[in-house]
């Protein structure tokens, strides 16, 4: 992509309205613009990152056996009356009427709708189990939208829903999502700690929030230090096998959000030097809710003994748009964002130090073609701008590699390759630089 043809509005000044670093950097780097309170337009660079985050979520959902569908953003209020949640949901729900004065709502979550889909066509225990998910915009009229995309009103969520014949079977579906989450966040360069969360009216031990430790996080958390650096389960994890050891390895150590924190247990179970009290960002939340929706909505199948059995459900959310903020909170420096390779909008930023100079243009065009043909995503700064401005732009948008080509280096046949994360710079021949990037 040539920067001269891209849309990348960089802000040189620090936006005053932004309280936390990720929000500031998302505005400065031209990732998003606020359209109204808690609602953002995703500009091209931010949109690419959003799609990359989604893609990792998708791949890990597929690995865990979940199947993607897509439900509408608008829902009928009648479904929510059936489940009994319509009146109780309160002002967070955006309620709308269509031209026939039918009550509609912009979905804050989809338990009712997925239950409706499933109950229409699932008849037998033989059709179970399965987990369905979608990645769709949600709307919650948050009382205090803030921190940019972290607490928006419109936000993108992956929400999965599992359907099983019993609590015991649902536990297995739960474990698959639990392990999928460890892999999903790990691939984005994040250390997400699963913490015991409020299971709601159902009770039990099947409710966890996945939390990224960050000083700017909204949740207060308490956990065993060893949880923070645990390895993520590998690509070879067998999701059809027994995952209980992987889950138990995490859940046997103390980790709780403030809602569930038990100070006496924390003191007794965790040695003093391992006690970690911190703030964190909730990037995912999974829980088992049993027959909470299937009972009022009459979602049942014929069981093995012939009698009707209510479906046992769980739901599993990932804050896809919030993750962008969380990744930036975890990975930046004074000059800007440092994207982990897996979600970087482009792999390489190619800087032409003297646009308009024939030899430099020719060398840049040639390198650009070679990198692009090798399958790398390159953002080529071909604009007629000062070098200083180009460097600052590349630093703030945080691409993993910067390749700098100018007339002085070309005279000696060299270019400069910079690794954004470390700031390390190397003078290399063009071929060596290409080999290093293409690998
Ligand atoms: P929170 O406690 O942060 O309000 P929640 O418990 O209401 O979140 P869930 O209903 O579990 O959230 O939603 C699943 C995920 O969606 C959350 O883990 C979070 O990452 C994300 N999320 C929830 N609310 C918002 C929001 N207002 N803006 C951005 N992401 C959100
Ligand atoms: Mg939650």
Tab-separated table of C-alpha atoms in Angstrom, residues 171-335:
chain	number	residue	atom	x	y	z
A	171	UNK	CA	-18.258	-28.797	31.391
A	172	UNK	CA	-16.394	-30.248	28.408
A	173	UNK	CA	-17.684	-27.516	26.079
A	174	UNK	CA	-16.612	-24.997	28.698
A	175	UNK	CA	-13.112	-26.419	28.861
A	176	UNK	CA	-12.738	-26.165	25.088
A	177	UNK	CA	-13.541	-22.468	25.157
A	178	UNK	CA	-11.309	-21.964	28.192
A	179	UNK	CA	-8.317	-23.425	26.363
A	180	UNK	CA	-9.244	-21.646	23.113
A	181	UNK	CA	-9.105	-18.372	25.048
A	182	UNK	CA	-5.632	-19.069	26.391
A	183	UNK	CA	-4.457	-19.645	22.824
A	184	UNK	CA	-6.376	-16.715	21.339
A	185	UNK	CA	-4.955	-14.108	23.697
A	186	UNK	CA	-1.498	-15.710	23.716
A	187	UNK	CA	-1.292	-15.440	19.937
A	188	UNK	CA	-1.951	-11.707	20.240
A	189	UNK	CA	1.050	-11.376	22.506
A	190	UNK	CA	-1.098	-11.011	25.615
A	191	UNK	CA	-0.812	-12.748	28.944
A	192	UNK	CA	-4.430	-13.295	29.887
A	193	UNK	CA	-5.090	-14.697	33.337
A	194	UNK	CA	-8.329	-16.632	33.855
A	195	UNK	CA	-9.926	-15.454	37.088
A	196	UNK	CA	-12.815	-16.777	39.028
A	197	UNK	CA	-15.800	-14.591	38.245
A	198	UNK	CA	-19.302	-14.174	39.569
A	199	UNK	CA	-21.268	-17.144	38.213
A	200	UNK	CA	-24.596	-15.358	38.687
A	201	UNK	CA	-27.739	-17.103	39.900
A	202	UNK	CA	-26.613	-20.551	38.712
A	203	UNK	CA	-23.652	-20.715	41.066
A	204	UNK	CA	-20.961	-23.321	40.591
A	205	UNK	CA	-17.366	-22.994	39.493
A	206	UNK	CA	-17.918	-22.446	35.796
A	207	UNK	CA	-17.392	-18.748	35.328
A	208	UNK	CA	-14.109	-17.086	34.453
A	209	UNK	CA	-13.046	-13.704	33.254
A	210	UNK	CA	-9.853	-13.476	31.225
A	211	UNK	CA	-7.889	-10.501	32.381
A	212	UNK	CA	-4.874	-8.661	30.973
A	213	UNK	CA	-2.888	-7.014	33.721
A	214	UNK	CA	-2.580	-3.268	33.132
A	215	UNK	CA	-2.487	-0.272	35.458
A	216	UNK	CA	-5.269	1.376	33.497
A	217	UNK	CA	-7.603	-1.630	33.838
A	218	UNK	CA	-11.037	-1.104	35.314
A	219	UNK	CA	-11.064	-4.288	37.409
A	220	UNK	CA	-9.158	-4.935	40.595
A	221	UNK	CA	-7.697	-8.431	40.633
A	222	UNK	CA	-5.909	-10.751	43.042
A	223	UNK	CA	-3.917	-13.737	41.889
A	224	UNK	CA	-1.015	-16.106	42.277
A	225	UNK	CA	1.976	-14.603	40.475
A	226	UNK	CA	2.825	-17.878	38.700
A	227	UNK	CA	-0.354	-17.621	36.637
A	228	UNK	CA	0.975	-14.628	34.770
A	229	UNK	CA	3.834	-16.392	33.013
A	230	UNK	CA	2.351	-19.786	32.277
A	231	UNK	CA	2.953	-21.176	28.794
A	232	UNK	CA	0.084	-21.143	26.376
A	233	UNK	CA	-1.161	-24.532	25.169
A	234	UNK	CA	0.471	-25.426	21.848
A	235	UNK	CA	-0.992	-25.753	18.374
A	236	UNK	CA	-1.004	-29.527	18.810
A	237	UNK	CA	-3.522	-29.350	21.661
A	238	UNK	CA	-6.129	-32.047	21.096
A	239	UNK	CA	-9.489	-30.372	21.580
A	240	UNK	CA	-11.242	-33.732	21.273
A	241	UNK	CA	-9.113	-35.095	24.085
A	242	UNK	CA	-9.184	-34.446	27.813
A	243	UNK	CA	-8.484	-30.780	28.516
A	244	UNK	CA	-9.173	-30.949	32.232
A	245	UNK	CA	-5.488	-30.923	33.212
A	246	UNK	CA	-4.816	-27.740	31.271
A	247	UNK	CA	-7.801	-26.067	32.915
A	248	UNK	CA	-6.991	-27.418	36.370
A	249	UNK	CA	-3.384	-26.210	36.001
A	250	UNK	CA	-4.777	-22.682	35.872
A	251	UNK	CA	-7.810	-22.887	38.112
A	252	UNK	CA	-6.039	-24.582	41.012
A	253	UNK	CA	-4.080	-21.388	41.697
A	254	UNK	CA	-5.853	-18.479	43.336
A	255	UNK	CA	-7.122	-15.818	40.935
A	256	UNK	CA	-10.198	-13.720	41.485
A	257	UNK	CA	-11.707	-10.422	40.472
A	258	UNK	CA	-12.769	-8.046	43.230
A	259	UNK	CA	-16.361	-9.343	43.089
A	260	UNK	CA	-15.215	-12.843	44.037
A	261	UNK	CA	-12.160	-12.033	46.122
A	262	UNK	CA	-11.840	-13.809	49.461
A	263	UNK	CA	-9.011	-12.128	51.387
A	264	UNK	CA	-8.661	-14.952	53.959
A	265	UNK	CA	-8.274	-17.594	51.267
A	266	UNK	CA	-5.826	-15.389	49.353
A	267	UNK	CA	-3.633	-15.057	52.490
A	268	UNK	CA	-3.869	-18.721	53.351
A	269	UNK	CA	-3.424	-20.258	49.903
A	270	UNK	CA	-0.852	-17.987	48.314
A	271	UNK	CA	2.657	-17.542	49.791
A	272	UNK	CA	3.344	-13.905	50.554
A	273	UNK	CA	5.937	-13.410	47.816
A	274	UNK	CA	3.521	-14.829	45.232
A	275	UNK	CA	0.565	-12.594	46.058
A	276	UNK	CA	-0.191	-10.271	43.205
A	277	UNK	CA	-2.705	-7.473	43.575
A	278	UNK	CA	-3.157	-5.558	40.367
A	279	UNK	CA	-5.508	-3.913	37.956
A	280	UNK	CA	-6.670	-5.568	34.800
A	281	UNK	CA	-8.652	-5.329	31.597
A	282	UNK	CA	-11.356	-7.923	31.040
A	283	UNK	CA	-10.976	-9.205	27.484
A	284	UNK	CA	-13.132	-12.294	27.780
A	285	UNK	CA	-15.797	-13.819	29.970
A	286	UNK	CA	-17.072	-17.379	29.845
A	287	UNK	CA	-19.794	-19.010	31.844
A	288	UNK	CA	-22.153	-21.879	32.168
A	289	UNK	CA	-25.758	-20.907	32.745
A	290	UNK	CA	-27.480	-24.281	32.607
A	291	UNK	CA	-31.159	-24.111	31.668
A	292	UNK	CA	-31.601	-20.406	32.366
A	293	UNK	CA	-32.836	-19.736	28.803
A	294	UNK	CA	-33.898	-23.179	27.650
A	295	UNK	CA	-36.435	-23.486	30.452
A	296	UNK	CA	-38.510	-20.341	29.839
A	297	UNK	CA	-37.979	-20.584	26.085
A	298	UNK	CA	-38.709	-24.300	25.972
A	299	UNK	CA	-35.584	-25.442	24.170
A	300	UNK	CA	-35.507	-29.186	24.643
A	301	UNK	CA	-34.629	-32.377	22.827
A	302	UNK	CA	-35.692	-35.934	23.131
A	303	UNK	CA	-33.189	-37.596	25.430
A	304	UNK	CA	-31.757	-41.127	25.142
A	305	UNK	CA	-34.539	-42.477	27.361
A	306	UNK	CA	-37.253	-40.875	25.279
A	307	UNK	CA	-38.214	-38.124	27.702
A	308	UNK	CA	-37.652	-34.428	26.975
A	309	UNK	CA	-34.409	-32.925	28.238
A	310	UNK	CA	-33.776	-29.190	28.495
A	311	UNK	CA	-30.637	-27.925	26.786
A	312	UNK	CA	-27.737	-26.909	29.004
A	313	UNK	CA	-26.073	-23.752	27.795
A	314	UNK	CA	-22.957	-21.712	28.245
A	315	UNK	CA	-21.896	-18.426	26.730
A	316	UNK	CA	-18.428	-17.227	25.911
A	317	UNK	CA	-17.617	-13.625	25.055
A	318	UNK	CA	-14.484	-11.984	23.701
A	319	UNK	CA	-14.231	-8.211	23.476
A	320	UNK	CA	-12.821	-8.025	19.951
A	321	UNK	CA	-12.738	-4.227	19.693
A	322	UNK	CA	-11.668	-3.826	23.329
A	323	UNK	CA	-8.717	-6.097	22.566
A	324	UNK	CA	-7.199	-3.479	20.313
A	325	UNK	CA	-6.971	-1.113	23.249
A	326	UNK	CA	-5.692	-3.876	25.523
A	327	UNK	CA	-2.945	-4.854	23.072
A	328	UNK	CA	-1.779	-1.249	22.863
A	329	UNK	CA	-1.844	-0.863	26.656
A	330	UNK	CA	0.432	-3.900	26.827
A	331	UNK	CA	2.721	-2.929	23.959
A	332	UNK	CA	3.816	0.654	23.339
A	333	UNK	CA	6.568	3.122	24.197
A	334	UNK	CA	6.906	6.905	24.275
A	335	UNK	CA	7.008	7.085	20.495
